[in-house]
Structure formats: structure tokens, C-alpha cells
Amino acid sequence: MKEHKLLTKRFGEIDPFSIEDFVNVGGYETLKKAMKMTSEEIIYEVEASRITGRGGANFPTYMKMRAMSKETGDMYLVCNADEGEPGNFKDKHLMEKDPHQLIEGMLISAYAVGANRGYIYIRGEYQSAVYLLEHAINEARKHGYLGQDICGKDFHFDLEVRQGAGAYVCGEEFALLESIEGKPGRTRVKPPFPTEAGLFMKPTLINNVETFSTLPHIIEMSGEEYGKLGSSFASGTKLISLSGNVKHKGLYEVEYGTTIRQVIEELGGGVSNGQKINMVQLGGACGPIIPEHLLDMDIDNERFEIFNSKMGAGAIIVIDDRFDLFEILLRTMTFFAHESCGKCAPCREGHIQIVKLLQKFYDTKVTYKDYESLVSLANVIHETALCGLGQTSTTSILATVEFFQYYYQQRIRQSERREWAL
Amino acid sequence: MMNAMINNVSVEVEDGLTILEAARKYNINIPTLCHYPELHINSDCRICSVEIDGRKGLKTACSTPIKDGMNIITNSPRVLNARKTITELILANHDANCTACTRNLNCELQSLAKNLGIDINRFPSVLERKPLDLLNPSLVRNSNRCIKCGRCVDVCKNVQAMHVLETMHRGHEMTVGPAFDEPLNDQTCTFCGQCANVCPVGAIMEKDNTDVVWEKLHDPSVYVMVQIAPAVRVAIGETLDHENGLISNGKLVSALRHLGFDHIYDTNFTADLTIMEEGTELIDRIMNGGVLPMMTSCCPGWINFAEQRHPNIIDHISSCKSPQQMFGTLAKTYYADKSNIDSRDIYVVSVMPCTAKKYEATRKEFRSFYDIPDVDIVLTTRELSKMFRQMGVDFDLIKEEPFDNPFGITTGAAQLFGASGGVMEAALRTVYEIVNKKPLVDINFESVRGLQGIKEATVDLGGKEIKVAVSNGLANTKTLVEQIEAGTSPYTFIEIMACPGGCIGGGGQPYGTTNDVREARLASTYFIDEEMVCRKSHENEMILALYEDYLDEPNSEQAHHLLHTYYEARK
Ligand SMILES: Cc1cc2nc3c(=O)[nH]c(=O)nc-3n(C[C@H](O)[C@H](O)[C@H](O)COP(=O)(O)O)c2cc1C
Ligand code: SF4
Ligand code: SF4
């Protein structure tokens, strides 16, 4: 099997510092094409392409764009480049290897919805991406692709880079907007949604780096053609950040419909030094952990709904049989206890209790009652938390309770035996 | 209109309601914790989670708009389990030592836990104890009880526009308080106590002075006298299971006598005196080119706000002491002189609807002879109610008694001091008649009554139309003060009350002060005014006698010496 390179096709072929390189291979031509279309025509193409958000929540992109295009007055475009989810690095590559692709995608979106200011919110750790994008923005401005009267038309749009302060929750859209406004990164109550009242309470279209970067390709090849890529559940290509115990870790672009096993074995070269795959975590810290026998599922988002979760932003983390499940869970939940913004009660007070319960599993001092509390708590946080952080943080517990039930049973029995032995 | 199902009951409600509002219309009770009428919907506690057919996860009823055709379940095992779990989690990070808390049996978290049937908490305590903030005379902050509902932050920031309280830190370390967890003392906090009034638990409360008062009441060597503010009498009934919110002055007086006070007086008396002094000062400023607009001075929260944040406008504030402080001064001068008692043996207790009054009583300006405070201690309405409960006073059985003299004869105008717009109305009744030398046709100034943010009226004074304004709550005060600073204020006289609704909505009033409750307290206030024989301060015979006897005339040298004060810039 092979990669299907669309967003990554120029990677290594062009100098990311050179706008000329980008223009020479046809860059910004799609913008010109888009600017000959009406707003509704562009949004129609996006609808026909069936693309959904690549930042993790998989919301149909055209719906947000259509909602925005109905608004009037000041509006903002925001690119979510916070990429705080452990195990993900696709946005970093997109920004560092083809920054103008992102800018072009944002320009097309801005033109379609009628926004004239935009922000790219980049996580603080990504200093080289910040540097490259700032450079690219300046170049684009010099060449008349940003600023006033873009491409000689009555279209004005400018971009600014903002840096995150390292909080995971700032990737959540409202927390991110609050952070741009200079406030602590905490989410807001929905509704209203960002497209109704977002940045500075103005309509705001907030998309992931990959989502924006896909837009030029949709307009270039037409929505219908793009929609033919992928599977019947999800269209197009997906960037996969492959990490963990595999031979060739790295970024791969594949069509939806590719199976997880294909990515791990055929692209990643399988597990290194003869170990066996035991578990695979999908999406990142907030994703499910699945057993080896499920790897023949494709990376398609909708099918992952069976875990009550999603492929997320596209991370695949391979875990071989040397690792203790409870150590992984303990580490993950400590991360969330630390990263919870503290706004809502189940997430703020729940994670610390989950950590205490997992510590008991890890220490082999656990009872069946603890197990029940753990499962109940994981469910309650998942069902009641205010934002996506709490709603997804316990996925790894809920999935392993389903797929690795024997580990839990085993640990409880070991604890009992330990108790008798004492 | 739209139709939906809640617990298999079909409901028909107007568009734009939340699930919570719709359910309440049909008497379906969905428990809440962080929700408070008139404050923003934070939906932080997630207690009101409900199930909606076809939607993933649970949704909070307080924030989710009800939609046509929705099928909502508020009481499934799944929902009940979620509510119970969240409450256990909150309790595990709360100093749940209920019997040692003033809010025992009056705590929203406690009643939630009881209603949900929590008798054992599955989760161990994760409370990390922090020291209390005990450094100011008005408010105590106990973070160990804070459940991070965000109500206090919302009131402080959005209702009062003070921005003193904030949420800080992330995750489990999240705290609520002033920046860097500094004491309130070091902040530009007005001590209005609105935060204490909305806190569902005992995490922000008035500094409890009941023990000191009990001690003095049992000390035979001191004369303990009490003054009771106008707003207290229209609210305290709410806390005493008395079916009518309004408890007659007569019953209140005899209950105070039961507690052991030697003399029971009415702050309304010095409210009338304030009108005489302030009214005369206003006329003087108008006639002799003084600084205008003149602003009222009876609200200590407002004085704190002005001194801390707008010291450049303090010349606009009337030099009159507040009624509480005028009373204190008179008690330790006039009363001491008349009854031949050493003022050091007099102990003045005030009962106020207000936490800032506790601070006011400690100001250095309000200490006179022998450097003792004019008012020794201030109790809030809630603290007095606590003392009544400690005593076991039964208001249904108790007999009525009149206030003691000389500070017991009052007017309807004085009672209005409890309401936003009331000081203005009382002042206008007097100033109008003194300047125009003819009786007012209609003494009710309806346009300055009610809960609107800024209220205005125009009055004819000696053939000149003057404009007056009333500001209700500190956020609105900011607007009026900024007008003065910009030199564009169209007004001659401005009344300011820091708390929404005026003193009836004060920070020391019974818990659960919502706009409906404010309206009820206001109605009682105007009812008392209507029932009084004398409704104008300048017609109060006892006040006139006091001038004759001791103070000479309004704004006289003696009156200035005793009843006026000054303000200065403070951090
Ligand atoms: C805790 C949390 C962290 C998130 N982090 C990111 C992130 O780093 N990058 C991102 O694009 N979306 C992130 N999201 C998703 C965003 O909230 C939002 O759905 C996304 O930016 C929308 O863009 P899309 O439609 O293009 O995916 C996060 C969500 C949550 C709840
Ligand atoms: S789920 Fe967690 S991160 Fe999200 S609002 Fe609640 S406390 Fe904050
Ligand atoms: S102090 Fe009281 S009102 Fe403020 S957040 Fe804590 S519990 Fe809520």
C-alpha cells in the first residue's frame, strides 16, 4: 500500500522560506480561481467534498462556513495550531514544510465567509513553526496575497500569529479564543457557538491547520472529485502521526479507508525488535486503547463511534507487550488532572479521584469496589463535563474496560491474594 | 410556542426558554447548584444534567435551550447517578464539617446532598487546607469551603464591576479569590458583601460578631444599646419561618429586649436627622455655588469605592455622616450627657443589612472622645437572626412594644432609606418644602423607585428645574462617576447605593436575595412609609426638639462638629 500525497505532496520539494518556490508550482492559483467564484459556490464545493474538521471533532466544515456566511459585520478566522494532544505532530509538519498552503486555505475561507482578520494560534513549543509562519505571512503580504485589495480585487484580509502558553485545554476552541483575548484559557458555555459569537463575541470560523490546508485542494480538484477519495464514511486523505514502538515512526498521508494495520505494518514497518503489538492508542491521550485483533478496522472516523470516541486528530501510538496498562492509564489521567482548566466540577474534582483509584491498580492494592467507582466515575466525567477535554479524557479507561477486562480482573485478584498473603 | 416532553409530560412553552425554565413552569424540579437567578449561566457544577433523547452525553438544563419535539428525562437512574457522583466529588474537596459551620441547615450544598440521598461518600477527601482570610472587619473568606461555583466572581465582576474576585490556577488547584490569593484588605474591595450574599456555602461570610455581643449583654457594667436599620425589619422575617416576611417593629423591639439590650432605638431617627443635615447642605451648595452635583454619603460601600478608585470626586460627596454613625455619635455625646453616663460605659450595637457597615464603624474618623468607636459593633441581619434562634424567640407569641425614646420617634421618609431611591425621595420631600415654602402635592416620587439601574427625576426648586439621579448598584455608579469626571454630569443631586435595590438588597441580608425577593422587601418598605402618620423628616417633632435642645440648627457649628465627616484617597 502507498501513501496518497495531497497535502504533503510539496513537502521537501519546495523551500518553505520561499514564496517563489510555492508560486512556481502553482501556489496561490487556487485562490485566484476561488476569487472568481461566489461565496455560495465555494461553500457548495466544500459541502460536496464531504470534508469534516481534522482537529478531532469531525464536524462538517461547510456547515460552519455556511453559518458564518449568513452573518454580517466584523468576523474573524482562527486557525487552531495548538496541537497539544500527545502523539500528534501533523500540524507542525504542515506549518513547517508548506506554510503557504495553510495561508492559501485561510484566504479562500476568509473570502468565502467574508472575514477580514485572522489569527493562527500556535502552541508555544513550536517556535520554528512560529518563525516560519511569520516569515511566510510577511512574504505573502509583500506579494499582495495578504492586506488590502488582495489580487487586485476588493478583498481585504490580514493574518497574525499568536502563541499559546502551553495549556492543553487551549486547543479547545472557546478556551483558545479566550486565550487570544488575553484571558485565562477556559471554555465558555455553548450555545452560542463560535460562528455566532466567538472571538470578541464576533462570529468566528475556527478550523484546524489540516482542515484549512485541505481547502485549496478541494477548490482545485472540485468538491465532487475530492469527495471520491476515501471511504463511504469519510472522504479525502488524513495525516497520521505514527509513533510508539514501530520501526518507522513519522507522518503519513493516507486515504480514509486504509486500515490501522496497514499503517502500522506496511508504512511503519511493524513493531521493532521482534516485540508483539499489545495495544494501540488512537487519536492521542484522549483516544481509545484497542487490542491487536481490532487493527483491521479502517481509520474512518464514523466507525470509531462504537467506542464513543473518534480517531481524533489522527495519532496512532503503538504499545508493545512490555508495558503495564495501569501505568499508561495512570500517566494519562495524571496528565488530564493537571490539564483540566478547573471550570466544571466533574472534570476538576473527578480526575484527581481517578488518579487515586488508578494508583491503587498500579500498586496492586485494589478492590472490586474501587473498580466499580472507577468505571462509574469515568462514565460520569465523560457524560457530564462541559468541554471536550472532560468528555473524552476517560476514553482510554472506558475502552480498556471493554477490550482488556481481564487485566482489570487480574489486578483485582492479585490484590486479593496479596492481601491474604500479608 | 413549542412542544416538548419532559418525563413523559408534554409541555408547551414559549420559544427561547432553557430546559430548566421550561421544567419549572411545569413544577418539575431539576436540582441546581451554581445557578442563581440574575447571574450569568456558568453551568460549571453540571448538577442539572438531564438526558435528551438522541443526544450523546447528558446536557445541562440551565444552559440548553428547549427545542420543539425534544424528549427530556430528568430523573433516570443514569441522571441521578451522575448528580450523585458529582455531588460526592464536590464534597470530597469541601470542608464538610457541617455542624461547625454557620450555614448548617441553610447551605445549598448540604440540602443538595440531602435531597440526592448521599449518606456515604465513595471518594476520599482531597481537601488541601488553606488559611482563612480574617484580616478585615467585614468579610471572612474560607477557601476550604469554596466549591468554585463562580457566583461570587460573577457578582463582583459583572453586577458590581469591581473585579476583585477571580478564578485562578488550573485543574484541581483552581481557587477563587482576589488576585494572588491576597487578603481582601489589600484589594480595592468595597466590602459590599454581595459575594457573601450569593455564596451557596459558607466560603465567604460576614465576620461573625455575635459572641462579642452576647458577652456585652451579660456584662452588668455596660449600657448596651442597639439601633436597627430600616432594611432589616423588612427582611429578617424571611429567616425566621415567619409566614409574613414583614415582622412588625413592635415584635422586633420586644425580641431585642428579650436578648437583653438595655435600650432599643431606631436608626430611622438618625435617618431623619441625616435628611435635615444633608438637605440643608444641598440647599447651601445650590445657593452659594458649592460643588455640584452633590452625592449622598450614607452607603459605606460607595464611600470605599470613591475613596479607593475615584478620589478626585470626593468633594462631591456630602459631608454628612451616615445614619449609623450619627446615631453612634449622639449616643456617646447627647445621650451620655443627658443621662449622666460615662460614654465609655455605653456600648452601641447596630443591626445593619450590610457588611461594609462593619468596616465603617472601625474608621478612624468615627472615634471620638477617649478614642473609643462611636459604634462599637455591627451585626448583619443574618447575625441578629442567628441570635434570635440561639435564644429561641417565638415571633408568633411575642408581644409588641414601642421603640425607646429619645431615638424612637421616626417618619415614613426615614424608612425609605432602605430602598434604592429612598434617600433621594426623603430628601426631596424636605428640600422641596423648605425651598419652595409650600407643601408638596404628591409626596411619592415614583420615578426614583424600583430596580432599574439608573433612575432620574426633575424637581422645581425655587422656580429652577433641577435634575437628580439615583444609581442602583456599583456598576451603574461607575457610569455616573465617569460623567462627573468628564464634566458632563447633568445632575444636581445624586443618590448612590452600592447594592442592587439599595440596603434591602445589602450584603448582610438573608440569603436568597433575588429580584423577586427585592421587590417584596421594597413593597414592605413603601407600605411602612404609607402607614406612618408623619412622612417627612422635617416634621419629626423629636428631631426638631433635638436641634432646639442640643444641636442648634441644621449645619450649625455644633451639628458640623458632631454629624459631619471628611473623606480621603485610600489605596
Ligand atoms: C481539550 C481539547 C483540545 C483540543 N485541541 C485541539 C488542537 O490542539 N488542535 C485542533 O485543531 N483542535 C483541537 N481541539 C478541537 C477544537 O475544539 C475544535 O473542534 C477544532 O479546532 C475545530 O476545527 P476543525 O473543525 O477544523 O477540526 C481540541 C478540543 C478539546 C476539547
Ligand atoms: S471539562 Fe475540564 S477542561 Fe473542560 S471546562 Fe470542564 S474543567 Fe475545564
Ligand atoms: S466563594 Fe462561594 S460563591 Fe464564590 S466560588 Fe466559592 S462557593 Fe462559589
mmCIF file with all atom_site columns, C-alpha atoms in Angstrom, chain A residues 76 78 169 172-204 206 341 343-344 385-388 391, chain B residues 40-44 46 60 63:
data_model
loop_
_atom_site.group_PDB
_atom_site.id
_atom_site.type_symbol
_atom_site.label_atom_id
_atom_site.label_alt_id
_atom_site.label_comp_id
_atom_site.label_asym_id
_atom_site.label_entity_id
_atom_site.label_seq_id
_atom_site.pdbx_PDB_ins_code
_atom_site.Cartn_x
_atom_site.Cartn_y
_atom_site.Cartn_z
_atom_site.occupancy
_atom_site.B_iso_or_equiv
_atom_site.pdbx_formal_charge
_atom_site.auth_seq_id
_atom_site.auth_comp_id
_atom_site.auth_asym_id
_atom_site.auth_atom_id
_atom_site.pdbx_PDB_model_num
ATOM 1  C CA . TYR A 1 76  ? -12.754 36.502 12.431 1.00 0.00 ? 76  TYR A CA 1
ATOM 2  C CA . VAL A 1 78  ? -8.904  31.492 13.552 1.00 0.00 ? 78  VAL A CA 1
ATOM 3  C CA . VAL A 1 169 ? -7.091  22.901 27.071 1.00 0.00 ? 169 VAL A CA 1
ATOM 4  C CA . GLU A 1 172 ? -10.409 23.629 22.798 1.00 0.00 ? 172 GLU A CA 1
ATOM 5  C CA . GLU A 1 173 ? -11.971 26.243 20.609 1.00 0.00 ? 173 GLU A CA 1
ATOM 6  C CA . PHE A 1 174 ? -13.518 28.552 23.204 1.00 0.00 ? 174 PHE A CA 1
ATOM 7  C CA . ALA A 1 175 ? -10.556 28.284 25.561 1.00 0.00 ? 175 ALA A CA 1
ATOM 8  C CA . LEU A 1 176 ? -8.372  29.192 22.600 1.00 0.00 ? 176 LEU A CA 1
ATOM 9  C CA . LEU A 1 177 ? -10.492 32.237 21.782 1.00 0.00 ? 177 LEU A CA 1
ATOM 10 C CA . GLU A 1 178 ? -10.423 33.364 25.412 1.00 0.00 ? 178 GLU A CA 1
ATOM 11 C CA . SER A 1 179 ? -6.668  32.975 25.352 1.00 0.00 ? 179 SER A CA 1
ATOM 12 C CA . ILE A 1 180 ? -6.355  35.166 22.231 1.00 0.00 ? 180 ILE A CA 1
ATOM 13 C CA . GLU A 1 181 ? -8.484  37.728 24.076 1.00 0.00 ? 181 GLU A CA 1
ATOM 14 C CA . GLY A 1 182 ? -5.858  37.711 26.814 1.00 0.00 ? 182 GLY A CA 1
ATOM 15 C CA . LYS A 1 183 ? -7.949  35.841 29.382 1.00 0.00 ? 183 LYS A CA 1
ATOM 16 C CA . PRO A 1 184 ? -7.215  32.560 31.151 1.00 0.00 ? 184 PRO A CA 1
ATOM 17 C CA . GLY A 1 185 ? -7.833  29.610 28.839 1.00 0.00 ? 185 GLY A CA 1
ATOM 18 C CA . ARG A 1 186 ? -11.233 28.374 29.977 1.00 0.00 ? 186 ARG A CA 1
ATOM 19 C CA . THR A 1 187 ? -14.085 27.342 27.766 1.00 0.00 ? 187 THR A CA 1
ATOM 20 C CA . ARG A 1 188 ? -17.437 29.099 27.517 1.00 0.00 ? 188 ARG A CA 1
ATOM 21 C CA . VAL A 1 189 ? -20.936 27.715 27.733 1.00 0.00 ? 189 VAL A CA 1
ATOM 22 C CA . LYS A 1 190 ? -22.444 26.758 24.379 1.00 0.00 ? 190 LYS A CA 1
ATOM 23 C CA . PRO A 1 191 ? -24.665 27.950 22.760 1.00 0.00 ? 191 PRO A CA 1
ATOM 24 C CA . PRO A 1 192 ? -23.818 30.430 21.347 1.00 0.00 ? 192 PRO A CA 1
ATOM 25 C CA . PHE A 1 193 ? -21.272 28.692 19.115 1.00 0.00 ? 193 PHE A CA 1
ATOM 26 C CA . PRO A 1 194 ? -18.154 30.441 17.761 1.00 0.00 ? 194 PRO A CA 1
ATOM 27 C CA . THR A 1 195 ? -19.813 31.033 14.396 1.00 0.00 ? 195 THR A CA 1
ATOM 28 C CA . GLU A 1 196 ? -22.448 33.086 16.260 1.00 0.00 ? 196 GLU A CA 1
ATOM 29 C CA . ALA A 1 197 ? -20.346 34.746 18.971 1.00 0.00 ? 197 ALA A CA 1
ATOM 30 C CA . GLY A 1 198 ? -16.682 33.808 19.010 1.00 0.00 ? 198 GLY A CA 1
ATOM 31 C CA . LEU A 1 199 ? -13.586 35.957 19.286 1.00 0.00 ? 199 LEU A CA 1
ATOM 32 C CA . PHE A 1 200 ? -14.507 39.265 20.976 1.00 0.00 ? 200 PHE A CA 1
ATOM 33 C CA . MET A 1 201 ? -18.083 37.985 20.720 1.00 0.00 ? 201 MET A CA 1
ATOM 34 C CA . LYS A 1 202 ? -17.980 38.307 16.910 1.00 0.00 ? 202 LYS A CA 1
ATOM 35 C CA . PRO A 1 203 ? -18.763 35.454 14.502 1.00 0.00 ? 203 PRO A CA 1
ATOM 36 C CA . THR A 1 204 ? -15.635 33.332 14.185 1.00 0.00 ? 204 THR A CA 1
ATOM 37 C CA . ILE A 1 206 ? -12.175 28.286 13.817 1.00 0.00 ? 206 ILE A CA 1
ATOM 38 C CA . CYS A 1 341 ? -8.995  24.010 33.335 1.00 0.00 ? 341 CYS A CA 1
ATOM 39 C CA . LYS A 1 343 ? -14.084 25.265 35.422 1.00 0.00 ? 343 LYS A CA 1
ATOM 40 C CA . CYS A 1 344 ? -16.514 22.406 35.731 1.00 0.00 ? 344 CYS A CA 1
ATOM 41 C CA . ALA A 1 385 ? -18.122 17.507 31.531 1.00 0.00 ? 385 ALA A CA 1
ATOM 42 C CA . LEU A 1 386 ? -18.543 20.924 29.978 1.00 0.00 ? 386 LEU A CA 1
ATOM 43 C CA . CYS A 1 387 ? -15.947 20.717 27.239 1.00 0.00 ? 387 CYS A CA 1
ATOM 44 C CA . GLY A 1 388 ? -14.321 18.138 25.049 1.00 0.00 ? 388 GLY A CA 1
ATOM 45 C CA . GLN A 1 391 ? -15.871 14.458 27.655 1.00 0.00 ? 391 GLN A CA 1
ATOM 46 C CA . HIS B 2 40  ? -24.767 34.517 34.293 1.00 0.00 ? 40  HIS B CA 1
ATOM 47 C CA . ILE B 2 41  ? -25.290 30.895 33.468 1.00 0.00 ? 41  ILE B CA 1
ATOM 48 C CA . ASN B 2 42  ? -21.898 29.279 34.006 1.00 0.00 ? 42  ASN B CA 1
ATOM 49 C CA . SER B 2 43  ? -23.108 25.703 34.042 1.00 0.00 ? 43  SER B CA 1
ATOM 50 C CA . ASP B 2 44  ? -19.985 24.789 35.978 1.00 0.00 ? 44  ASP B CA 1
ATOM 51 C CA . ARG B 2 46  ? -23.203 20.178 35.985 1.00 0.00 ? 46  ARG B CA 1
ATOM 52 C CA . THR B 2 60  ? -27.226 20.787 31.475 1.00 0.00 ? 60  THR B CA 1
ATOM 53 C CA . SER B 2 63  ? -27.863 26.213 29.534 1.00 0.00 ? 63  SER B CA 1
#
